[in-house]
mmCIF file of N, CA, C and O in Angstrom:
data_model
loop_
_atom_site.group_PDB
_atom_site.id
_atom_site.type_symbol
_atom_site.label_atom_id
_atom_site.label_comp_id
_atom_site.label_asym_id
_atom_site.label_seq_id
_atom_site.Cartn_x
_atom_site.Cartn_y
_atom_site.Cartn_z
ATOM 1 N N UNK A 698 -20.852 135.638 -41.933
ATOM 2 C CA UNK A 698 -19.497 135.487 -41.195
ATOM 3 C C UNK A 698 -18.136 134.480 -42.058
ATOM 4 O O UNK A 698 -18.472 134.139 -42.653
ATOM 5 N N UNK A 699 -17.125 135.411 -42.045
ATOM 6 C CA UNK A 699 -15.907 134.729 -42.478
ATOM 7 C C UNK A 699 -14.859 134.708 -41.477
ATOM 8 O O UNK A 699 -14.237 135.674 -40.478
ATOM 9 N N UNK A 700 -14.082 133.520 -41.079
ATOM 10 C CA UNK A 700 -13.111 133.612 -40.430
ATOM 11 C C UNK A 700 -11.707 133.439 -41.085
ATOM 12 O O UNK A 700 -11.832 132.873 -42.215
ATOM 13 N N UNK A 701 -10.843 134.166 -41.307
ATOM 14 C CA UNK A 701 -9.526 134.400 -42.016
ATOM 15 C C UNK A 701 -8.262 133.527 -41.128
ATOM 16 O O UNK A 701 -8.156 133.718 -39.935
ATOM 17 N N UNK A 702 -7.470 132.865 -41.731
ATOM 18 C CA UNK A 702 -6.483 132.077 -40.868
ATOM 19 C C UNK A 702 -4.962 133.180 -41.347
ATOM 20 O O UNK A 702 -4.769 133.367 -42.641
ATOM 21 N N UNK A 703 -3.935 132.638 -40.627
ATOM 22 C CA UNK A 703 -2.586 132.662 -41.531
ATOM 23 C C UNK A 703 -2.048 131.609 -42.048
ATOM 24 O O UNK A 703 -0.690 132.133 -42.606
ATOM 25 N N UNK A 704 -2.379 130.861 -41.505
ATOM 26 C CA UNK A 704 -1.967 129.279 -42.258
ATOM 27 C C UNK A 704 -3.079 128.521 -42.584
ATOM 28 O O UNK A 704 -4.085 128.406 -42.133
ATOM 29 N N UNK A 705 -2.543 127.906 -43.789
ATOM 30 C CA UNK A 705 -3.199 126.681 -44.488
ATOM 31 C C UNK A 705 -3.982 125.250 -43.284
ATOM 32 O O UNK A 705 -4.790 124.928 -43.293
ATOM 33 N N UNK A 706 -2.677 125.303 -42.501
ATOM 34 C CA UNK A 706 -2.739 124.309 -41.284
ATOM 35 C C UNK A 706 -4.070 124.629 -40.941
ATOM 36 O O UNK A 706 -4.524 123.361 -40.139
ATOM 37 N N UNK A 707 -3.724 125.776 -40.284
ATOM 38 C CA UNK A 707 -4.929 126.119 -39.272
ATOM 39 C C UNK A 707 -6.519 126.032 -40.243
ATOM 40 O O UNK A 707 -7.117 125.762 -39.061
ATOM 41 N N UNK A 708 -6.134 126.375 -41.166
ATOM 42 C CA UNK A 708 -7.937 126.584 -41.714
ATOM 43 C C UNK A 708 -8.435 125.388 -41.612
ATOM 44 O O UNK A 708 -9.219 125.062 -41.570
ATOM 45 N N UNK A 709 -7.478 124.232 -42.556
ATOM 46 C CA UNK A 709 -7.722 122.799 -42.491
ATOM 47 C C UNK A 709 -8.241 122.099 -41.191
ATOM 48 O O UNK A 709 -9.245 121.230 -40.879
ATOM 49 N N UNK A 710 -7.574 122.400 -40.187
ATOM 50 C CA UNK A 710 -7.883 122.079 -38.792
ATOM 51 C C UNK A 710 -8.976 122.706 -38.540
ATOM 52 O O UNK A 710 -9.834 121.629 -37.782
ATOM 53 N N UNK A 711 -9.517 123.825 -38.221
ATOM 54 C CA UNK A 711 -10.695 124.717 -38.332
ATOM 55 C C UNK A 711 -11.902 124.277 -39.134
ATOM 56 O O UNK A 711 -13.004 123.919 -38.483
ATOM 57 N N UNK A 712 -11.629 123.951 -40.401
ATOM 58 C CA UNK A 712 -12.998 123.473 -40.856
ATOM 59 C C UNK A 712 -13.016 121.819 -40.426
ATOM 60 O O UNK A 712 -14.120 121.271 -40.412
ATOM 61 N N UNK A 713 -12.224 120.954 -39.981
ATOM 62 C CA UNK A 713 -12.022 119.629 -39.663
ATOM 63 C C UNK A 713 -13.110 119.911 -38.178
ATOM 64 O O UNK A 713 -14.060 119.533 -38.059
ATOM 65 N N UNK A 714 -12.912 120.872 -37.453
ATOM 66 C CA UNK A 714 -13.409 120.928 -36.244
ATOM 67 C C UNK A 714 -14.436 121.449 -36.030
ATOM 68 O O UNK A 714 -15.639 120.924 -35.551
ATOM 69 N N UNK A 715 -15.077 122.326 -37.284
ATOM 70 C CA UNK A 715 -16.629 122.810 -37.286
ATOM 71 C C UNK A 715 -17.000 122.140 -37.715
ATOM 72 O O UNK A 715 -18.427 121.986 -37.592
ATOM 73 N N UNK A 716 -17.208 121.078 -39.024
ATOM 74 C CA UNK A 716 -17.760 120.389 -39.504
ATOM 75 C C UNK A 716 -17.634 119.126 -38.105
ATOM 76 O O UNK A 716 -19.099 118.524 -38.555
ATOM 77 N N UNK A 717 -17.205 118.696 -37.588
ATOM 78 C CA UNK A 717 -17.378 117.539 -36.422
ATOM 79 C C UNK A 717 -18.055 118.330 -35.552
ATOM 80 O O UNK A 717 -18.620 117.355 -34.970
ATOM 81 N N UNK A 718 -18.345 119.447 -35.317
ATOM 82 C CA UNK A 718 -19.682 120.102 -34.431
ATOM 83 C C UNK A 718 -20.763 120.367 -34.960
ATOM 84 O O UNK A 718 -21.763 120.435 -34.239
ATOM 85 N N UNK A 719 -20.664 120.186 -36.008
ATOM 86 C CA UNK A 719 -22.028 119.722 -37.212
ATOM 87 C C UNK A 719 -22.637 121.056 -37.701
ATOM 88 O O UNK A 719 -23.633 121.464 -37.840
ATOM 89 N N UNK A 720 -21.201 122.324 -37.633
ATOM 90 C CA UNK A 720 -21.467 123.601 -38.337
ATOM 91 C C UNK A 720 -21.583 123.191 -39.512
ATOM 92 O O UNK A 720 -20.355 123.550 -40.158
ATOM 93 N N UNK A 721 -22.910 124.223 -40.281
ATOM 94 C CA UNK A 721 -22.581 123.977 -41.824
ATOM 95 C C UNK A 721 -21.711 125.757 -42.292
ATOM 96 O O UNK A 721 -22.036 125.919 -41.807
ATOM 97 N N UNK A 722 -20.682 125.051 -43.143
ATOM 98 C CA UNK A 722 -19.283 125.890 -43.383
ATOM 99 C C UNK A 722 -19.631 125.784 -44.769
ATOM 100 O O UNK A 722 -19.623 125.006 -45.737
ATOM 101 N N UNK A 723 -18.862 126.827 -45.657
ATOM 102 C CA UNK A 723 -18.089 126.889 -46.881
ATOM 103 C C UNK A 723 -16.556 127.447 -47.080
ATOM 104 O O UNK A 723 -16.448 128.407 -45.942
ATOM 105 N N UNK A 724 -15.773 126.866 -47.325
ATOM 106 C CA UNK A 724 -14.363 127.310 -47.965
ATOM 107 C C UNK A 724 -14.293 128.219 -49.022
ATOM 108 O O UNK A 724 -14.800 127.824 -50.253
ATOM 109 N N UNK A 725 -13.669 129.017 -48.631
ATOM 110 C CA UNK A 725 -13.866 129.909 -50.122
ATOM 111 C C UNK A 725 -12.439 130.663 -49.992
ATOM 112 O O UNK A 725 -11.747 130.936 -48.867
ATOM 113 N N UNK A 726 -11.925 131.237 -51.159
ATOM 114 C CA UNK A 726 -10.552 132.206 -50.705
ATOM 115 C C UNK A 726 -10.647 133.109 -50.103
ATOM 116 O O UNK A 726 -12.048 134.176 -49.894
ATOM 117 N N UNK A 727 -9.659 133.676 -49.688
ATOM 118 C CA UNK A 727 -9.977 134.613 -48.637
ATOM 119 C C UNK A 727 -9.628 136.024 -49.668
ATOM 120 O O UNK A 727 -9.040 136.262 -50.602
ATOM 121 N N UNK A 728 -10.861 136.769 -48.954
ATOM 122 C CA UNK A 728 -10.686 138.350 -49.878
ATOM 123 C C UNK A 728 -9.880 139.357 -50.148
ATOM 124 O O UNK A 728 -9.012 138.895 -48.928
ATOM 125 N N UNK A 729 -9.761 139.548 -51.446
ATOM 126 C CA UNK A 729 -8.015 140.790 -51.125
ATOM 127 C C UNK A 729 -8.338 141.758 -50.212
ATOM 128 O O UNK A 729 -6.824 141.901 -49.735
ATOM 129 N N UNK A 730 -9.311 142.166 -49.717
ATOM 130 C CA UNK A 730 -9.272 143.401 -48.411
ATOM 131 C C UNK A 730 -8.880 142.934 -47.318
ATOM 132 O O UNK A 730 -8.777 143.543 -46.724
ATOM 133 N N UNK A 731 -9.164 141.368 -47.139
ATOM 134 C CA UNK A 731 -8.125 140.764 -45.645
ATOM 135 C C UNK A 731 -6.876 140.269 -45.753
ATOM 136 O O UNK A 731 -6.831 139.098 -46.740
ATOM 137 N N UNK A 732 -5.868 141.010 -45.287
ATOM 138 C CA UNK A 732 -5.018 140.569 -45.556
ATOM 139 C C UNK A 732 -4.483 139.425 -44.410
ATOM 140 O O UNK A 732 -4.985 139.559 -43.237
ATOM 141 N N UNK A 733 -3.898 138.243 -45.027
ATOM 142 C CA UNK A 733 -4.285 137.017 -43.972
ATOM 143 C C UNK A 733 -3.039 136.054 -44.759
ATOM 144 O O UNK A 733 -2.669 136.082 -45.737
ATOM 145 N N UNK A 734 -2.242 135.356 -44.135
ATOM 146 C CA UNK A 734 -1.382 134.512 -44.607
ATOM 147 C C UNK A 734 -1.729 133.364 -45.217
ATOM 148 O O UNK A 734 -0.787 132.391 -45.930
ATOM 149 N N UNK A 735 -3.311 132.882 -45.331
ATOM 150 C CA UNK A 735 -3.732 131.658 -46.160
ATOM 151 C C UNK A 735 -4.708 132.162 -46.705
ATOM 152 O O UNK A 735 -5.613 133.433 -46.943
ATOM 153 N N UNK A 736 -4.600 131.511 -48.300
ATOM 154 C CA UNK A 736 -5.593 131.775 -49.222
ATOM 155 C C UNK A 736 -7.222 130.731 -49.038
ATOM 156 O O UNK A 736 -8.140 131.533 -49.594
ATOM 157 N N UNK A 737 -7.219 130.236 -47.782
ATOM 158 C CA UNK A 737 -8.454 129.777 -47.445
ATOM 159 C C UNK A 737 -8.951 130.655 -46.524
ATOM 160 O O UNK A 737 -8.698 130.912 -45.440
ATOM 161 N N UNK A 738 -10.408 130.659 -46.419
ATOM 162 C CA UNK A 738 -11.146 131.065 -44.916
ATOM 163 C C UNK A 738 -12.386 130.344 -45.453
ATOM 164 O O UNK A 738 -13.164 129.635 -45.997
ATOM 165 N N UNK A 739 -13.252 130.699 -43.829
ATOM 166 C CA UNK A 739 -14.147 129.317 -43.603
ATOM 167 C C UNK A 739 -15.619 130.497 -43.501
ATOM 168 O O UNK A 739 -14.910 131.413 -42.832
ATOM 169 N N UNK A 740 -16.491 130.286 -44.223
ATOM 170 C CA UNK A 740 -17.468 131.334 -44.199
ATOM 171 C C UNK A 740 -18.606 130.371 -43.587
ATOM 172 O O UNK A 740 -18.754 128.909 -43.604
ATOM 173 N N UNK A 741 -19.324 131.200 -42.647
ATOM 174 C CA UNK A 741 -20.393 130.498 -41.279
ATOM 175 C C UNK A 741 -21.522 131.323 -41.444
ATOM 176 O O UNK A 741 -21.158 132.406 -41.478
ATOM 177 N N UNK A 742 -22.763 130.776 -41.146
ATOM 178 C CA UNK A 742 -23.657 131.613 -40.853
ATOM 179 C C UNK A 742 -23.565 132.398 -39.404
ATOM 180 O O UNK A 742 -23.615 131.793 -38.436
ATOM 181 N N UNK A 743 -23.965 133.859 -39.370
ATOM 182 C CA UNK A 743 -23.769 134.694 -37.983
ATOM 183 C C UNK A 743 -24.357 133.743 -36.848
ATOM 184 O O UNK A 743 -23.546 134.090 -35.599
ATOM 185 N N UNK A 744 -25.225 133.156 -37.165
ATOM 186 C CA UNK A 744 -25.726 132.257 -35.370
ATOM 187 C C UNK A 744 -24.743 131.452 -34.894
ATOM 188 O O UNK A 744 -25.151 130.906 -33.694
ATOM 189 N N UNK A 745 -24.023 130.902 -35.708
ATOM 190 C CA UNK A 745 -23.236 130.050 -35.021
ATOM 191 C C UNK A 745 -21.851 130.855 -34.370
ATOM 192 O O UNK A 745 -20.783 130.093 -34.141
ATOM 193 N N UNK A 746 -21.486 132.291 -34.430
ATOM 194 C CA UNK A 746 -20.402 132.659 -33.928
ATOM 195 C C UNK A 746 -20.364 132.551 -32.586
ATOM 196 O O UNK A 746 -18.906 132.143 -32.299
ATOM 197 N N UNK A 747 -21.196 132.217 -31.566
ATOM 198 C CA UNK A 747 -20.703 131.690 -30.392
ATOM 199 C C UNK A 747 -20.039 130.253 -30.316
ATOM 200 O O UNK A 747 -18.915 130.344 -29.792
ATOM 201 N N UNK A 748 -20.698 129.475 -31.049
ATOM 202 C CA UNK A 748 -19.789 127.956 -30.878
ATOM 203 C C UNK A 748 -18.375 128.118 -31.938
ATOM 204 O O UNK A 748 -17.789 127.539 -31.818
ATOM 205 N N UNK A 749 -18.596 129.048 -33.013
ATOM 206 C CA UNK A 749 -17.164 129.138 -33.696
ATOM 207 C C UNK A 749 -16.022 129.490 -32.638
ATOM 208 O O UNK A 749 -15.061 128.798 -32.633
ATOM 209 N N UNK A 750 -16.845 130.660 -31.698
ATOM 210 C CA UNK A 750 -15.445 131.335 -31.079
ATOM 211 C C UNK A 750 -14.960 130.104 -29.682
ATOM 212 O O UNK A 750 -13.998 130.338 -29.502
ATOM 213 N N UNK A 751 -16.076 129.771 -29.441
ATOM 214 C CA UNK A 751 -16.104 128.458 -28.265
ATOM 215 C C UNK A 751 -14.948 127.603 -28.801
ATOM 216 O O UNK A 751 -14.138 126.838 -28.433
ATOM 217 N N UNK A 752 -14.986 126.677 -30.042
ATOM 218 C CA UNK A 752 -14.025 126.030 -30.609
ATOM 219 C C UNK A 752 -12.998 126.655 -30.303
ATOM 220 O O UNK A 752 -11.574 126.139 -30.687
ATOM 221 N N UNK A 753 -12.389 127.700 -31.191
ATOM 222 C CA UNK A 753 -11.567 128.675 -31.549
ATOM 223 C C UNK A 753 -10.923 128.449 -30.294
ATOM 224 O O UNK A 753 -9.307 128.387 -30.061
ATOM 225 N N UNK A 754 -11.217 129.109 -29.402
ATOM 226 C CA UNK A 754 -10.834 129.052 -28.131
ATOM 227 C C UNK A 754 -10.665 127.836 -27.107
ATOM 228 O O UNK A 754 -9.396 127.110 -26.708
ATOM 229 N N UNK A 755 -11.240 126.947 -26.979
ATOM 230 C CA UNK A 755 -10.865 125.681 -26.597
ATOM 231 C C UNK A 755 -10.191 124.590 -27.092
ATOM 232 O O UNK A 755 -9.004 123.720 -26.596
ATOM 233 N N UNK A 756 -9.831 124.644 -28.815
ATOM 234 C CA UNK A 756 -8.894 123.924 -29.197
ATOM 235 C C UNK A 756 -7.952 124.859 -29.495
ATOM 236 O O UNK A 756 -6.646 124.254 -30.515
ATOM 237 N N UNK A 757 -7.339 125.981 -29.125
ATOM 238 C CA UNK A 757 -6.266 127.210 -29.812
ATOM 239 C C UNK A 757 -6.063 127.099 -30.802
ATOM 240 O O UNK A 757 -4.766 126.929 -31.493
ATOM 241 N N UNK A 758 -7.151 127.561 -32.112
ATOM 242 C CA UNK A 758 -6.880 127.815 -33.411
ATOM 243 C C UNK A 758 -6.531 129.124 -33.480
ATOM 244 O O UNK A 758 -6.873 130.156 -32.843
ATOM 245 N N UNK A 759 -5.434 129.312 -34.138
ATOM 246 C CA UNK A 759 -5.099 130.317 -34.608
ATOM 247 C C UNK A 759 -5.522 130.837 -35.867
ATOM 248 O O UNK A 759 -5.621 130.559 -36.904
ATOM 249 N N UNK A 760 -6.281 131.655 -35.692
ATOM 250 C CA UNK A 760 -7.035 133.014 -36.671
ATOM 251 C C UNK A 760 -6.355 134.313 -36.659
ATOM 252 O O UNK A 760 -5.744 134.829 -36.230
ATOM 253 N N UNK A 761 -6.930 134.705 -38.453
ATOM 254 C CA UNK A 761 -6.329 136.347 -38.118
ATOM 255 C C UNK A 761 -7.660 136.900 -37.665
ATOM 256 O O UNK A 761 -6.981 137.655 -37.060
ATOM 257 N N UNK A 762 -8.870 136.553 -37.665
ATOM 258 C CA UNK A 762 -9.998 137.194 -37.263
ATOM 259 C C UNK A 762 -11.186 136.819 -37.940
ATOM 260 O O UNK A 762 -11.608 135.806 -39.326
ATOM 261 N N UNK A 763 -12.214 137.378 -37.151
ATOM 262 C CA UNK A 763 -13.796 137.146 -37.466
ATOM 263 C C UNK A 763 -14.295 138.681 -38.650
ATOM 264 O O UNK A 763 -14.303 139.494 -37.812
ATOM 265 N N UNK A 764 -14.400 137.961 -39.497
ATOM 266 C CA UNK A 764 -15.204 139.426 -40.415
ATOM 267 C C UNK A 764 -16.436 139.570 -40.742
ATOM 268 O O UNK A 764 -17.295 137.960 -41.296
ATOM 269 N N UNK A 765 -16.971 140.432 -41.182
ATOM 270 C CA UNK A 765 -18.275 140.492 -41.770
ATOM 271 C C UNK A 765 -18.307 141.146 -43.199
ATOM 272 O O UNK A 765 -17.651 142.397 -43.221
ATOM 273 N N UNK A 766 -19.363 140.829 -43.599
ATOM 274 C CA UNK A 766 -19.882 141.594 -45.049
ATOM 275 C C UNK A 766 -20.251 142.929 -44.909
ATOM 276 O O UNK A 766 -21.498 142.473 -44.489
ATOM 277 N N UNK A 767 -20.047 143.784 -45.259
ATOM 278 C CA UNK A 767 -20.941 145.350 -45.118
ATOM 279 C C UNK A 767 -20.959 146.000 -46.884
ATOM 280 O O UNK A 767 -20.203 145.495 -47.626
ATOM 281 N N UNK A 768 -21.228 146.804 -46.900
ATOM 282 C CA UNK A 768 -21.278 147.793 -47.989
ATOM 283 C C UNK A 768 -20.033 148.076 -48.513
ATOM 284 O O UNK A 768 -19.533 148.458 -49.449
ATOM 285 N N UNK A 769 -18.915 148.376 -47.508
ATOM 286 C CA UNK A 769 -17.736 149.013 -47.469
ATOM 287 C C UNK A 769 -16.373 147.372 -47.975
ATOM 288 O O UNK A 769 -15.579 147.567 -48.138
ATOM 289 N N UNK A 770 -17.289 146.579 -48.138
ATOM 290 C CA UNK A 770 -16.374 144.813 -48.136
ATOM 291 C C UNK A 770 -16.447 144.219 -47.030
ATOM 292 O O UNK A 770 -17.195 144.513 -45.746
ATOM 293 N N UNK A 771 -15.558 143.140 -46.585
ATOM 294 C CA UNK A 771 -15.094 142.594 -44.949
ATOM 295 C C UNK A 771 -14.501 143.898 -44.010
ATOM 296 O O UNK A 771 -13.473 144.061 -44.575
ATOM 297 N N UNK A 772 -15.429 143.981 -43.018
ATOM 298 C CA UNK A 772 -14.711 144.102 -42.136
ATOM 299 C C UNK A 772 -14.488 143.350 -40.847
ATOM 300 O O UNK A 772 -15.555 142.956 -40.531
ATOM 301 N N UNK A 773 -13.904 143.795 -39.907
ATOM 302 C CA UNK A 773 -13.947 143.131 -38.705
ATOM 303 C C UNK A 773 -15.215 142.984 -37.541
ATOM 304 O O UNK A 773 -15.715 143.890 -37.902
ATOM 305 N N UNK A 774 -15.403 141.920 -37.263
ATOM 306 C CA UNK A 774 -17.330 141.924 -36.607
ATOM 307 C C UNK A 774 -16.661 142.573 -35.427
ATOM 308 O O UNK A 774 -15.628 142.706 -34.993
ATOM 309 N N UNK A 775 -17.772 143.634 -34.988
ATOM 310 C CA UNK A 775 -18.166 143.993 -33.863
ATOM 311 C C UNK A 775 -17.583 143.734 -32.832
ATOM 312 O O UNK A 775 -17.604 142.423 -32.417
ATOM 313 N N UNK A 776 -16.595 143.992 -31.808
ATOM 314 C CA UNK A 776 -16.426 143.369 -30.652
ATOM 315 C C UNK A 776 -16.837 143.234 -29.575
ATOM 316 O O UNK A 776 -16.616 142.319 -28.753
ATOM 317 N N UNK A 777 -18.036 144.211 -29.491
ATOM 318 C CA UNK A 777 -19.013 143.399 -28.568
ATOM 319 C C UNK A 777 -19.532 141.976 -28.894
ATOM 320 O O UNK A 777 -19.948 141.208 -27.823
ATOM 321 N N UNK A 778 -19.343 141.871 -30.158
ATOM 322 C CA UNK A 778 -19.560 140.052 -30.057
ATOM 323 C C UNK A 778 -18.525 139.039 -29.846
ATOM 324 O O UNK A 778 -18.612 137.779 -29.452
ATOM 325 N N UNK A 779 -17.465 139.621 -29.679
ATOM 326 C CA UNK A 779 -16.333 138.619 -29.725
ATOM 327 C C UNK A 779 -15.104 139.028 -29.441
ATOM 328 O O UNK A 779 -15.139 140.727 -29.111
ATOM 329 N N UNK A 780 -13.441 138.663 -28.939
ATOM 330 C CA UNK A 780 -12.389 138.951 -28.597
ATOM 331 C C UNK A 780 -11.951 139.576 -30.482
ATOM 332 O O UNK A 780 -12.475 139.657 -31.466
ATOM 333 N N UNK A 781 -11.218 141.016 -29.757
ATOM 334 C CA UNK A 781 -11.030 141.448 -31.228
ATOM 335 C C UNK A 781 -10.272 140.523 -32.215
ATOM 336 O O UNK A 781 -9.727 139.367 -31.645
ATOM 337 N N UNK A 782 -10.238 140.983 -33.757
ATOM 338 C CA UNK A 782 -9.902 139.987 -34.514
ATOM 339 C C UNK A 782 -8.108 139.740 -33.980
ATOM 340 O O UNK A 782 -7.517 140.414 -33.455
ATOM 341 N N UNK A 783 -7.246 138.737 -34.441
ATOM 342 C CA UNK A 783 -6.113 138.366 -34.239
ATOM 343 C C UNK A 783 -6.079 136.672 -33.661
ATOM 344 O O UNK A 783 -6.978 135.943 -34.119
ATOM 345 N N UNK A 784 -5.040 136.582 -32.833
ATOM 346 C CA UNK A 784 -4.664 135.092 -32.503
ATOM 347 C C UNK A 784 -5.740 135.197 -31.145
ATOM 348 O O UNK A 784 -5.534 135.771 -30.596
ATOM 349 N N UNK A 785 -6.533 134.013 -31.794
ATOM 350 C CA UNK A 785 -7.509 134.131 -30.694
ATOM 351 C C UNK A 785 -7.271 132.767 -29.646
ATOM 352 O O UNK A 785 -7.844 131.694 -29.432
ATOM 353 N N UNK A 786 -6.112 132.738 -28.870
ATOM 354 C CA UNK A 786 -5.619 131.720 -27.712
ATOM 355 C C UNK A 786 -5.787 132.126 -26.389
ATOM 356 O O UNK A 786 -6.262 133.399 -26.078
ATOM 357 N N UNK A 787 -5.697 131.167 -25.767
ATOM 358 C CA UNK A 787 -5.906 131.631 -24.373
ATOM 359 C C UNK A 787 -4.999 132.151 -23.616
ATOM 360 O O UNK A 787 -3.658 131.893 -24.143
#
């Protein structure tokens, strides 16, 4: 899965928070098909989605959305797994 951001500041903040939580992540360029204000995205294993979402909510991290890779490219992750893509603030 991939978390995309609107700002580099939020991407770097999320990177620090995810790593502090012990989640294995990879920093990568934001794919062209995801319109985001930041060129950095964070890739993480699917099984960490609940933990990632909890950190985003608790720490008020602003994100563009969470995406999954399909045959059609990156698409928003299914809504039944989390809130719709966008800023995930309380």
